[in-house]
PDB file of C-alpha atoms in Angstrom:
ATOM      1  CA  UNK A   1       0.207   0.171  -0.046  1.00 52.00           C
ATOM      2  CA  UNK A   2       1.479   3.394  -0.873  1.00 58.00           C
ATOM      3  CA  UNK A   3       2.096   6.181   1.136  1.00 62.00           C
ATOM      4  CA  UNK A   4      -1.550   8.251   0.240  1.00 59.00           C
ATOM      5  CA  UNK A   5      -3.379   5.098   0.514  1.00 61.00           C
ATOM      6  CA  UNK A   6      -1.944   4.306   3.883  1.00 65.00           C
ATOM      7  CA  UNK A   7      -2.766   8.211   5.069  1.00 69.00           C
ATOM      8  CA  UNK A   8      -6.238   7.789   3.572  1.00 63.00           C
ATOM      9  CA  UNK A   9      -6.934   4.527   5.484  1.00 66.00           C
ATOM     10  CA  UNK A  10      -5.967   6.342   8.604  1.00 71.00           C
ATOM     11  CA  UNK A  11      -7.843   9.476   8.309  1.00 68.00           C
ATOM     12  CA  UNK A  12     -10.934   6.910   7.483  1.00 68.00           C
ATOM     13  CA  UNK A  13     -10.349   5.178  10.798  1.00 68.00           C
ATOM     14  CA  UNK A  14     -10.553   8.539  12.748  1.00 70.00           C
ATOM     15  CA  UNK A  15     -14.325   8.352  11.916  1.00 72.00           C
ATOM     16  CA  UNK A  16     -16.965   6.985  14.321  1.00 73.00           C
ATOM     17  CA  UNK A  17     -18.233   3.784  13.206  1.00 75.00           C
ATOM     18  CA  UNK A  18     -21.657   4.993  12.717  1.00 77.00           C
ATOM     19  CA  UNK A  19     -20.668   7.245  10.206  1.00 74.00           C
ATOM     20  CA  UNK A  20     -18.690   4.636   8.291  1.00 73.00           C
ATOM     21  CA  UNK A  21     -21.391   1.845   9.052  1.00 81.00           C
ATOM     22  CA  UNK A  22     -23.650   2.924   6.192  1.00 78.00           C
ATOM     23  CA  UNK A  23     -20.729   2.843   3.203  1.00 74.00           C
ATOM     24  CA  UNK A  24     -19.459  -0.481   4.876  1.00 76.00           C
ATOM     25  CA  UNK A  25     -22.968  -2.122   4.487  1.00 80.00           C
ATOM     26  CA  UNK A  26     -22.868  -1.821   0.822  1.00 80.00           C
ATOM     27  CA  UNK A  27     -20.747  -4.666   0.801  1.00 84.00           C
ATOM     28  CA  UNK A  28     -21.822  -6.601   3.838  1.00 91.00           C
ATOM     29  CA  UNK A  29     -25.878  -8.032   3.734  1.00 93.00           C
ATOM     30  CA  UNK A  30     -26.181  -6.757   7.754  1.00 92.00           C
ATOM     31  CA  UNK A  31     -25.625  -7.623  11.101  1.00 92.00           C
ATOM     32  CA  UNK A  32     -28.064 -10.512  11.508  1.00 95.00           C
ATOM     33  CA  UNK A  33     -29.002 -13.751   9.912  1.00 97.00           C
ATOM     34  CA  UNK A  34     -32.144 -12.343   8.510  1.00 97.00           C
ATOM     35  CA  UNK A  35     -30.027 -10.042   6.926  1.00 96.00           C
ATOM     36  CA  UNK A  36     -28.208 -12.533   5.113  1.00 97.00           C
ATOM     37  CA  UNK A  37     -31.244 -14.499   4.403  1.00 98.00           C
ATOM     38  CA  UNK A  38     -32.724 -11.929   2.417  1.00 97.00           C
ATOM     39  CA  UNK A  39     -29.757 -11.000   0.467  1.00 96.00           C
ATOM     40  CA  UNK A  40     -28.853 -14.608  -0.832  1.00 97.00           C
ATOM     41  CA  UNK A  41     -32.632 -14.825  -1.921  1.00 96.00           C
ATOM     42  CA  UNK A  42     -32.585 -11.873  -3.625  1.00 95.00           C
ATOM     43  CA  UNK A  43     -29.168 -13.153  -5.310  1.00 95.00           C
ATOM     44  CA  UNK A  44     -30.594 -16.546  -6.057  1.00 92.00           C
ATOM     45  CA  UNK A  45     -33.825 -15.067  -7.879  1.00 91.00           C
ATOM     46  CA  UNK A  46     -31.555 -13.474 -10.211  1.00 90.00           C
ATOM     47  CA  UNK A  47     -30.070 -17.005 -10.755  1.00 91.00           C
ATOM     48  CA  UNK A  48     -26.227 -16.136  -8.379  1.00 94.00           C
ATOM     49  CA  UNK A  49     -25.213 -18.901  -6.077  1.00 97.00           C
ATOM     50  CA  UNK A  50     -23.755 -17.463  -2.809  1.00 98.00           C
ATOM     51  CA  UNK A  51     -21.368 -18.142   0.177  1.00 98.00           C
ATOM     52  CA  UNK A  52     -22.321 -17.189   3.528  1.00 98.00           C
ATOM     53  CA  UNK A  53     -19.882 -15.819   6.061  1.00 96.00           C
ATOM     54  CA  UNK A  54     -20.461 -14.772   9.626  1.00 96.00           C
ATOM     55  CA  UNK A  55     -18.034 -12.223   9.969  1.00 93.00           C
ATOM     56  CA  UNK A  56     -15.189 -12.806  12.951  1.00 87.00           C
ATOM     57  CA  UNK A  57     -11.749 -14.214  13.678  1.00 86.00           C
ATOM     58  CA  UNK A  58      -9.147 -14.757  16.306  1.00 87.00           C
ATOM     59  CA  UNK A  59     -11.204 -15.356  18.920  1.00 91.00           C
ATOM     60  CA  UNK A  60      -9.604 -15.574  22.660  1.00 93.00           C
ATOM     61  CA  UNK A  61     -11.417 -18.003  24.309  1.00 97.00           C
ATOM     62  CA  UNK A  62     -13.478 -21.354  23.846  1.00 97.00           C
ATOM     63  CA  UNK A  63     -16.739 -19.880  24.634  1.00 97.00           C
ATOM     64  CA  UNK A  64     -16.203 -17.318  21.696  1.00 96.00           C
ATOM     65  CA  UNK A  65     -15.531 -20.503  19.520  1.00 97.00           C
ATOM     66  CA  UNK A  66     -18.549 -22.202  20.474  1.00 98.00           C
ATOM     67  CA  UNK A  67     -20.611 -19.157  19.767  1.00 97.00           C
ATOM     68  CA  UNK A  68     -19.607 -19.392  16.121  1.00 97.00           C
ATOM     69  CA  UNK A  69     -20.423 -23.060  15.782  1.00 98.00           C
ATOM     70  CA  UNK A  70     -23.839 -22.189  17.091  1.00 98.00           C
ATOM     71  CA  UNK A  71     -24.033 -19.591  14.466  1.00 97.00           C
ATOM     72  CA  UNK A  72     -22.457 -21.301  11.843  1.00 98.00           C
ATOM     73  CA  UNK A  73     -25.160 -24.223  12.198  1.00 98.00           C
ATOM     74  CA  UNK A  74     -27.706 -21.565  12.230  1.00 98.00           C
ATOM     75  CA  UNK A  75     -26.541 -20.490   8.752  1.00 98.00           C
ATOM     76  CA  UNK A  76     -26.550 -23.930   7.402  1.00 98.00           C
ATOM     77  CA  UNK A  77     -30.207 -24.631   8.962  1.00 98.00           C
ATOM     78  CA  UNK A  78     -31.596 -21.287   7.322  1.00 98.00           C
ATOM     79  CA  UNK A  79     -29.823 -22.312   4.164  1.00 98.00           C
ATOM     80  CA  UNK A  80     -32.116 -25.845   4.408  1.00 98.00           C
ATOM     81  CA  UNK A  81     -35.038 -24.177   5.462  1.00 98.00           C
ATOM     82  CA  UNK A  82     -35.009 -21.405   2.631  1.00 96.00           C
ATOM     83  CA  UNK A  83     -34.163 -23.804   0.263  1.00 96.00           C
ATOM     84  CA  UNK A  84     -31.101 -21.349  -0.838  1.00 96.00           C
ATOM     85  CA  UNK A  85     -28.470 -22.195  -3.464  1.00 96.00           C
ATOM     86  CA  UNK A  86     -25.498 -21.743  -0.963  1.00 97.00           C
ATOM     87  CA  UNK A  87     -22.939 -22.682   1.091  1.00 98.00           C
ATOM     88  CA  UNK A  88     -21.068 -21.543   4.494  1.00 98.00           C
ATOM     89  CA  UNK A  89     -17.434 -19.927   4.723  1.00 98.00           C
ATOM     90  CA  UNK A  90     -15.622 -20.274   7.931  1.00 98.00           C
ATOM     91  CA  UNK A  91     -12.238 -19.045   9.050  1.00 96.00           C
ATOM     92  CA  UNK A  92     -10.433 -21.541  11.288  1.00 97.00           C
ATOM     93  CA  UNK A  93      -8.995 -18.779  13.965  1.00 97.00           C
ATOM     94  CA  UNK A  94     -13.054 -18.204  14.750  1.00 96.00           C
ATOM     95  CA  UNK A  95     -13.311 -21.617  15.883  1.00 97.00           C
ATOM     96  CA  UNK A  96     -10.322 -22.092  17.826  1.00 97.00           C
ATOM     97  CA  UNK A  97      -6.972 -22.817  15.743  1.00 97.00           C
ATOM     98  CA  UNK A  98      -5.350 -20.379  17.572  1.00 96.00           C
ATOM     99  CA  UNK A  99      -6.484 -21.820  20.868  1.00 97.00           C
ATOM    100  CA  UNK A 100      -6.287 -25.592  20.840  1.00 97.00           C
ATOM    101  CA  UNK A 101      -5.806 -27.320  17.274  1.00 97.00           C
ATOM    102  CA  UNK A 102      -8.077 -29.965  18.456  1.00 97.00           C
ATOM    103  CA  UNK A 103     -10.839 -28.333  19.852  1.00 98.00           C
ATOM    104  CA  UNK A 104     -10.855 -26.602  16.202  1.00 98.00           C
ATOM    105  CA  UNK A 105     -10.997 -29.762  14.279  1.00 98.00           C
ATOM    106  CA  UNK A 106     -13.885 -30.589  16.845  1.00 98.00           C
ATOM    107  CA  UNK A 107     -15.677 -27.568  15.685  1.00 98.00           C
ATOM    108  CA  UNK A 108     -15.333 -27.849  12.038  1.00 98.00           C
ATOM    109  CA  UNK A 109     -16.047 -31.361  12.035  1.00 98.00           C
ATOM    110  CA  UNK A 110     -19.358 -30.542  13.923  1.00 98.00           C
ATOM    111  CA  UNK A 111     -20.344 -28.124  10.647  1.00 98.00           C
ATOM    112  CA  UNK A 112     -19.417 -30.464   8.239  1.00 98.00           C
ATOM    113  CA  UNK A 113     -21.307 -33.012   9.757  1.00 98.00           C
ATOM    114  CA  UNK A 114     -24.394 -30.900   9.888  1.00 98.00           C
ATOM    115  CA  UNK A 115     -23.337 -29.655   6.114  1.00 98.00           C
ATOM    116  CA  UNK A 116     -23.438 -33.253   4.851  1.00 98.00           C
ATOM    117  CA  UNK A 117     -26.926 -33.873   6.399  1.00 98.00           C
ATOM    118  CA  UNK A 118     -28.008 -31.320   3.956  1.00 98.00           C
ATOM    119  CA  UNK A 119     -25.775 -32.233   0.957  1.00 98.00           C
ATOM    120  CA  UNK A 120     -24.197 -28.908   1.684  1.00 98.00           C
ATOM    121  CA  UNK A 121     -20.231 -27.802   1.573  1.00 97.00           C
ATOM    122  CA  UNK A 122     -18.513 -25.691   3.945  1.00 98.00           C
ATOM    123  CA  UNK A 123     -15.236 -23.425   2.698  1.00 98.00           C
ATOM    124  CA  UNK A 124     -12.422 -23.422   5.102  1.00 98.00           C
ATOM    125  CA  UNK A 125     -11.133 -19.603   4.696  1.00 97.00           C
ATOM    126  CA  UNK A 126      -7.658 -18.734   4.591  1.00 96.00           C
ATOM    127  CA  UNK A 127      -6.429 -16.238   7.106  1.00 95.00           C
ATOM    128  CA  UNK A 128      -2.285 -14.331   7.258  1.00 94.00           C
ATOM    129  CA  UNK A 129       0.509 -16.712   6.806  1.00 96.00           C
ATOM    130  CA  UNK A 130       0.541 -17.418  10.522  1.00 96.00           C
ATOM    131  CA  UNK A 131      -2.380 -19.553  10.237  1.00 97.00           C
ATOM    132  CA  UNK A 132      -1.616 -21.391   6.386  1.00 98.00           C
ATOM    133  CA  UNK A 133       0.121 -24.670   7.333  1.00 98.00           C
ATOM    134  CA  UNK A 134      -2.050 -24.694  10.123  1.00 98.00           C
ATOM    135  CA  UNK A 135      -4.904 -24.528   8.110  1.00 98.00           C
ATOM    136  CA  UNK A 136      -3.948 -26.689   5.261  1.00 98.00           C
ATOM    137  CA  UNK A 137      -3.175 -29.512   7.940  1.00 97.00           C
ATOM    138  CA  UNK A 138      -6.448 -29.421   9.302  1.00 98.00           C
ATOM    139  CA  UNK A 139      -8.201 -29.433   5.882  1.00 97.00           C
ATOM    140  CA  UNK A 140      -6.204 -32.254   4.401  1.00 96.00           C
ATOM    141  CA  UNK A 141      -6.816 -34.394   8.082  1.00 97.00           C
ATOM    142  CA  UNK A 142     -10.689 -33.382   7.290  1.00 97.00           C
ATOM    143  CA  UNK A 143     -10.302 -34.908   3.648  1.00 96.00           C
ATOM    144  CA  UNK A 144      -8.612 -38.139   4.997  1.00 95.00           C
ATOM    145  CA  UNK A 145     -11.555 -38.454   7.209  1.00 96.00           C
ATOM    146  CA  UNK A 146     -14.033 -38.557   4.459  1.00 96.00           C
ATOM    147  CA  UNK A 147     -15.284 -35.058   4.166  1.00 97.00           C
ATOM    148  CA  UNK A 148     -15.548 -34.419   0.736  1.00 95.00           C
ATOM    149  CA  UNK A 149     -17.805 -31.646   1.399  1.00 97.00           C
ATOM    150  CA  UNK A 150     -15.042 -29.377   2.414  1.00 97.00           C
ATOM    151  CA  UNK A 151     -12.880 -26.760   0.494  1.00 98.00           C
ATOM    152  CA  UNK A 152     -10.046 -24.430   1.511  1.00 98.00           C
ATOM    153  CA  UNK A 153      -8.854 -21.331  -0.325  1.00 98.00           C
ATOM    154  CA  UNK A 154      -5.140 -20.791  -2.101  1.00 98.00           C
ATOM    155  CA  UNK A 155      -4.107 -16.967  -1.672  1.00 98.00           C
ATOM    156  CA  UNK A 156      -2.082 -16.239  -5.177  1.00 98.00           C
ATOM    157  CA  UNK A 157       0.310 -13.556  -3.549  1.00 97.00           C
ATOM    158  CA  UNK A 158       1.711 -15.997  -1.600  1.00 98.00           C
ATOM    159  CA  UNK A 159       5.162 -17.505  -2.854  1.00 98.00           C
ATOM    160  CA  UNK A 160       4.277 -21.058  -1.179  1.00 98.00           C
ATOM    161  CA  UNK A 161       1.124 -21.344  -2.992  1.00 98.00           C
ATOM    162  CA  UNK A 162       2.720 -23.429  -5.923  1.00 98.00           C
ATOM    163  CA  UNK A 163       4.238 -25.915  -3.585  1.00 98.00           C
ATOM    164  CA  UNK A 164       0.943 -26.177  -1.701  1.00 97.00           C
ATOM    165  CA  UNK A 165      -1.179 -26.501  -5.134  1.00 98.00           C
ATOM    166  CA  UNK A 166       0.880 -29.173  -5.718  1.00 97.00           C
ATOM    167  CA  UNK A 167       0.049 -31.124  -2.766  1.00 95.00           C
ATOM    168  CA  UNK A 168      -3.549 -30.668  -3.321  1.00 95.00           C
ATOM    169  CA  UNK A 169      -4.424 -31.318  -6.723  1.00 94.00           C
ATOM    170  CA  UNK A 170      -3.592 -35.013  -6.150  1.00 89.00           C
ATOM    171  CA  UNK A 171      -6.801 -34.941  -3.993  1.00 87.00           C
ATOM    172  CA  UNK A 172      -8.568 -33.502  -6.558  1.00 89.00           C
ATOM    173  CA  UNK A 173      -9.672 -30.726  -4.432  1.00 94.00           C
ATOM    174  CA  UNK A 174     -12.648 -27.904  -4.334  1.00 97.00           C
ATOM    175  CA  UNK A 175     -10.229 -24.821  -4.189  1.00 98.00           C
ATOM    176  CA  UNK A 176     -11.233 -21.084  -3.910  1.00 98.00           C
ATOM    177  CA  UNK A 177      -8.597 -19.198  -5.772  1.00 98.00           C
ATOM    178  CA  UNK A 178      -7.942 -15.786  -5.301  1.00 97.00           C
ATOM    179  CA  UNK A 179      -5.197 -13.071  -4.759  1.00 95.00           C
ATOM    180  CA  UNK A 180      -5.044 -12.334  -1.014  1.00 93.00           C
ATOM    181  CA  UNK A 181      -5.597  -9.305   0.994  1.00 85.00           C
ATOM    182  CA  UNK A 182      -3.391  -9.619   4.231  1.00 87.00           C
ATOM    183  CA  UNK A 183      -0.535  -7.570   4.313  1.00 85.00           C
ATOM    184  CA  UNK A 184       2.831  -9.747   4.133  1.00 93.00           C
ATOM    185  CA  UNK A 185       6.388  -9.327   3.955  1.00 95.00           C
ATOM    186  CA  UNK A 186       7.963  -9.631   0.425  1.00 96.00           C
ATOM    187  CA  UNK A 187       9.936 -12.566   1.654  1.00 97.00           C
ATOM    188  CA  UNK A 188       6.710 -14.623   1.474  1.00 98.00           C
ATOM    189  CA  UNK A 189       4.670 -12.827  -0.374  1.00 97.00           C
ATOM    190  CA  UNK A 190       4.681 -11.454  -4.176  1.00 96.00           C
ATOM    191  CA  UNK A 191       4.119  -7.702  -4.053  1.00 94.00           C
ATOM    192  CA  UNK A 192       4.115  -6.527  -7.769  1.00 95.00           C
ATOM    193  CA  UNK A 193       0.690  -6.748  -9.299  1.00 94.00           C
ATOM    194  CA  UNK A 194       1.586  -8.274 -12.545  1.00 97.00           C
ATOM    195  CA  UNK A 195       3.764 -10.971 -10.462  1.00 97.00           C
ATOM    196  CA  UNK A 196       0.521 -11.782  -8.570  1.00 97.00           C
ATOM    197  CA  UNK A 197      -1.391 -12.013 -11.581  1.00 97.00           C
ATOM    198  CA  UNK A 198       1.214 -14.310 -13.503  1.00 98.00           C
ATOM    199  CA  UNK A 199       1.224 -16.815 -10.206  1.00 98.00           C
ATOM    200  CA  UNK A 200      -2.666 -16.492 -10.316  1.00 98.00           C
ATOM    201  CA  UNK A 201      -3.039 -17.335 -13.779  1.00 98.00           C
ATOM    202  CA  UNK A 202      -0.284 -20.361 -13.279  1.00 98.00           C
ATOM    203  CA  UNK A 203      -2.066 -21.717 -10.397  1.00 98.00           C
ATOM    204  CA  UNK A 204      -5.256 -21.834 -11.894  1.00 98.00           C
ATOM    205  CA  UNK A 205      -4.071 -23.713 -14.776  1.00 97.00           C
ATOM    206  CA  UNK A 206      -2.365 -26.122 -12.502  1.00 97.00           C
ATOM    207  CA  UNK A 207      -5.583 -26.288 -10.573  1.00 97.00           C
ATOM    208  CA  UNK A 208      -8.157 -26.870 -13.974  1.00 96.00           C
ATOM    209  CA  UNK A 209      -5.281 -29.528 -15.499  1.00 96.00           C
ATOM    210  CA  UNK A 210      -5.433 -31.596 -12.650  1.00 95.00           C
ATOM    211  CA  UNK A 211      -9.764 -31.566 -12.934  1.00 94.00           C
ATOM    212  CA  UNK A 212     -10.112 -29.756 -10.102  1.00 96.00           C
ATOM    213  CA  UNK A 213     -13.319 -27.583  -9.173  1.00 96.00           C
ATOM    214  CA  UNK A 214     -11.939 -24.155  -8.879  1.00 97.00           C
ATOM    215  CA  UNK A 215     -13.976 -21.168  -7.760  1.00 98.00           C
ATOM    216  CA  UNK A 216     -12.260 -18.005  -9.641  1.00 98.00           C
ATOM    217  CA  UNK A 217     -12.300 -15.620  -7.249  1.00 97.00           C
ATOM    218  CA  UNK A 218     -11.546 -12.343  -8.795  1.00 95.00           C
ATOM    219  CA  UNK A 219     -12.442  -8.960  -9.750  1.00 92.00           C
ATOM    220  CA  UNK A 220      -9.464  -8.222 -12.053  1.00 94.00           C
ATOM    221  CA  UNK A 221     -10.773  -7.887 -15.415  1.00 96.00           C
ATOM    222  CA  UNK A 222      -7.276  -9.319 -16.709  1.00 97.00           C
ATOM    223  CA  UNK A 223      -7.646 -12.455 -14.535  1.00 97.00           C
ATOM    224  CA  UNK A 224     -11.218 -13.367 -15.639  1.00 97.00           C
ATOM    225  CA  UNK A 225      -9.911 -12.785 -19.491  1.00 97.00           C
ATOM    226  CA  UNK A 226      -7.384 -15.269 -19.163  1.00 97.00           C
ATOM    227  CA  UNK A 227      -9.792 -17.331 -16.919  1.00 97.00           C
ATOM    228  CA  UNK A 228     -12.357 -17.277 -20.274  1.00 96.00           C
ATOM    229  CA  UNK A 229      -8.976 -18.167 -22.486  1.00 96.00           C
ATOM    230  CA  UNK A 230      -8.156 -21.260 -20.330  1.00 95.00           C
ATOM    231  CA  UNK A 231     -11.420 -22.853 -20.244  1.00 95.00           C
ATOM    232  CA  UNK A 232     -11.463 -22.391 -24.450  1.00 94.00           C
ATOM    233  CA  UNK A 233      -8.158 -23.952 -24.887  1.00 95.00           C
ATOM    234  CA  UNK A 234      -9.030 -26.702 -22.322  1.00 94.00           C
ATOM    235  CA  UNK A 235     -12.332 -27.508 -23.953  1.00 93.00           C
ATOM    236  CA  UNK A 236     -14.030 -27.101 -20.363  1.00 91.00           C
ATOM    237  CA  UNK A 237     -17.667 -26.713 -19.730  1.00 88.00           C
ATOM    238  CA  UNK A 238     -18.846 -24.044 -17.933  1.00 85.00           C
ATOM    239  CA  UNK A 239     -19.831 -26.347 -14.620  1.00 87.00           C
ATOM    240  CA  UNK A 240     -16.592 -27.421 -14.286  1.00 91.00           C
ATOM    241  CA  UNK A 241     -15.861 -24.273 -12.557  1.00 96.00           C
ATOM    242  CA  UNK A 242     -17.593 -21.015 -11.157  1.00 97.00           C
ATOM    243  CA  UNK A 243     -16.446 -17.078 -10.477  1.00 98.00           C
ATOM    244  CA  UNK A 244     -16.953 -15.827  -7.275  1.00 98.00           C
ATOM    245  CA  UNK A 245     -17.041 -12.098  -6.184  1.00 95.00           C
ATOM    246  CA  UNK A 246     -17.812 -10.183  -3.348  1.00 91.00           C
ATOM    247  CA  UNK A 247     -21.222  -8.597  -2.303  1.00 91.00           C
ATOM    248  CA  UNK A 248     -21.789  -5.205  -3.554  1.00 86.00           C
ATOM    249  CA  UNK A 249     -18.354  -4.956  -5.772  1.00 85.00           C
ATOM    250  CA  UNK A 250     -18.628  -4.624  -9.567  1.00 87.00           C
ATOM    251  CA  UNK A 251     -22.223  -5.510 -10.124  1.00 88.00           C
ATOM    252  CA  UNK A 252     -21.866  -4.987 -13.758  1.00 93.00           C
ATOM    253  CA  UNK A 253     -18.847  -7.372 -14.459  1.00 94.00           C
ATOM    254  CA  UNK A 254     -20.659  -9.774 -12.356  1.00 94.00           C
ATOM    255  CA  UNK A 255     -23.728  -9.775 -14.804  1.00 94.00           C
ATOM    256  CA  UNK A 256     -21.548 -10.067 -17.725  1.00 96.00           C
ATOM    257  CA  UNK A 257     -20.169 -13.076 -16.709  1.00 96.00           C
ATOM    258  CA  UNK A 258     -23.381 -14.409 -15.950  1.00 95.00           C
ATOM    259  CA  UNK A 259     -24.821 -13.236 -19.484  1.00 95.00           C
ATOM    260  CA  UNK A 260     -21.733 -15.472 -20.833  1.00 95.00           C
ATOM    261  CA  UNK A 261     -23.024 -18.400 -19.309  1.00 94.00           C
ATOM    262  CA  UNK A 262     -20.719 -18.515 -16.325  1.00 95.00           C
ATOM    263  CA  UNK A 263     -21.680 -19.826 -12.805  1.00 96.00           C
ATOM    264  CA  UNK A 264     -21.418 -16.717 -10.262  1.00 97.00           C
ATOM    265  CA  UNK A 265     -21.232 -17.189  -6.721  1.00 98.00           C
ATOM    266  CA  UNK A 266     -21.425 -14.155  -4.373  1.00 97.00           C
ATOM    267  CA  UNK A 267     -19.752 -14.014  -1.402  1.00 96.00           C
ATOM    268  CA  UNK A 268     -22.053 -12.650   1.149  1.00 97.00           C
ATOM    269  CA  UNK A 269     -20.510 -11.733   4.898  1.00 95.00           C
ATOM    270  CA  UNK A 270     -22.973 -10.584   7.863  1.00 95.00           C
ATOM    271  CA  UNK A 271     -22.698 -10.201  11.714  1.00 93.00           C
ATOM    272  CA  UNK A 272     -21.476  -7.524  14.082  1.00 87.00           C
ATOM    273  CA  UNK A 273     -17.994  -7.532  13.587  1.00 82.00           C
ATOM    274  CA  UNK A 274     -18.125  -5.633  10.247  1.00 81.00           C
ATOM    275  CA  UNK A 275     -15.763  -3.144  11.047  1.00 80.00           C
ATOM    276  CA  UNK A 276     -12.555  -4.797  10.949  1.00 77.00           C
ATOM    277  CA  UNK A 277     -13.943  -6.743   7.537  1.00 77.00           C
ATOM    278  CA  UNK A 278     -14.879  -3.440   5.894  1.00 75.00           C
ATOM    279  CA  UNK A 279     -10.926  -2.129   6.863  1.00 75.00           C
ATOM    280  CA  UNK A 280      -9.611  -4.961   5.215  1.00 71.00           C
ATOM    281  CA  UNK A 281     -11.711  -4.510   2.263  1.00 69.00           C
ATOM    282  CA  UNK A 282     -10.929  -0.816   1.909  1.00 70.00           C
ATOM    283  CA  UNK A 283      -7.375  -1.515   2.177  1.00 69.00           C
ATOM    284  CA  UNK A 284      -7.429  -3.891  -0.656  1.00 62.00           C
ATOM    285  CA  UNK A 285      -9.380  -1.361  -2.634  1.00 63.00           C
ATOM    286  CA  UNK A 286      -8.598   2.136  -1.782  1.00 63.00           C
ATOM    287  CA  UNK A 287     -10.832   3.612  -4.211  1.00 59.00           C
ATOM    288  CA  UNK A 288     -13.777   2.229  -2.209  1.00 61.00           C
ATOM    289  CA  UNK A 289     -11.929   4.269   0.878  1.00 62.00           C
ATOM    290  CA  UNK A 290     -11.835   7.399  -1.254  1.00 61.00           C
ATOM    291  CA  UNK A 291     -15.812   7.167  -2.264  1.00 55.00           C
ATOM    292  CA  UNK A 292     -16.266   6.615   1.547  1.00 60.00           C
ATOM    293  CA  UNK A 293     -13.765   9.889   2.376  1.00 62.00           C
ATOM    294  CA  UNK A 294     -15.524  12.034  -0.337  1.00 62.00           C
ATOM    295  CA  UNK A 295     -19.050  11.116   1.192  1.00 59.00           C
ATOM    296  CA  UNK A 296     -18.351  11.691   4.416  1.00 60.00           C
ATOM    297  CA  UNK A 297     -16.638  15.178   3.705  1.00 62.00           C
ATOM    298  CA  UNK A 298     -19.366  16.472   1.533  1.00 61.00           C
ATOM    299  CA  UNK A 299     -21.860  15.647   4.256  1.00 54.00           C
ATOM    300  CA  UNK A 300     -20.146  17.100   7.357  1.00 48.00           C
TER     301      UNK A 300
END
C-alpha cells in the first residue's frame, strides 16, 4: 500500500463507526442472519449462488468458538429451510485454531456433519500467513476423515502457493483461488501486481489441468479474460468451475460473466464484526476508501 493510501485509510479510521457503517454495509448483508437470508434469496432469484460468512476471527476463548459453531450451524439450517443455493464459509481462528487445534477440528467437524446432512458444503477460508500451514493441515485431516464436502482457499500472492497446490491437486480438491488481502512481508509474498497476476493464472491452470473444481475469485478483468481463455483452450464445460465475487462489488462485471453463461457465486458476509472486515476491504481497494471519504466530507 502506497503512502497516499495509508494516509487515507488512517484518516478513515478516525471517523466514528456510526459514520462509516452506511458505506460499509454496501458490501455486507447486515448484522443478522435474517439480513443474510434476505440478500441470498434475492441473489438466488437472479441466478446467482452464494457463500455465507459469519464475520469474525481470532477469538480468544473456547466459549466464543462455541458461539461461532452455533452461528455457523444456524446458517446451514437457514440455507436448508429457505431452499437457498448457498454454502458456508468459515475462518479457523474463529473456531479456536489459535487456542487448541484439536478443539478447532472438532468444531469444524461438527459443521461439516451438519452440512453433509443437508448435502451442503463448507469452505475453509484462508487467513494470514501465521495460520497457513495449520489451516492446510487441518483441511487435509478433514479430507482424510472422509469429508468430501469441504473446500479450501489458496492465495496467489503467497510464494508458497505453487507448492501447496501441487500437494492439493492429488486429492482433486475444491479450491477457491484468490489474490489474497493480508499484508505480508516480501520474503513470503509477491508484491508486484503483475507477479501476482502471473502466479494466479499459473495456479489456475495447474488446478484446472488436474480437474479440480475451482472458484475463480477475482474482480480483475485481466484475470477473468485469462480464465476465459483457459476454459476455451482446455475445452472445459462452464459447469467445471465457477466465478466468485464479493457482495456489492463490480455488479456490471458480475452480470456480464453471468450473461456469458458462467456460474457465479457471491460472497455474502454478515455479523456484528463488520468494521474489521470493512477496513480490510478498504485496504484491498483504496478506491472504495476514497469514495467513502468524499461522501463523509461532503456530508459534514
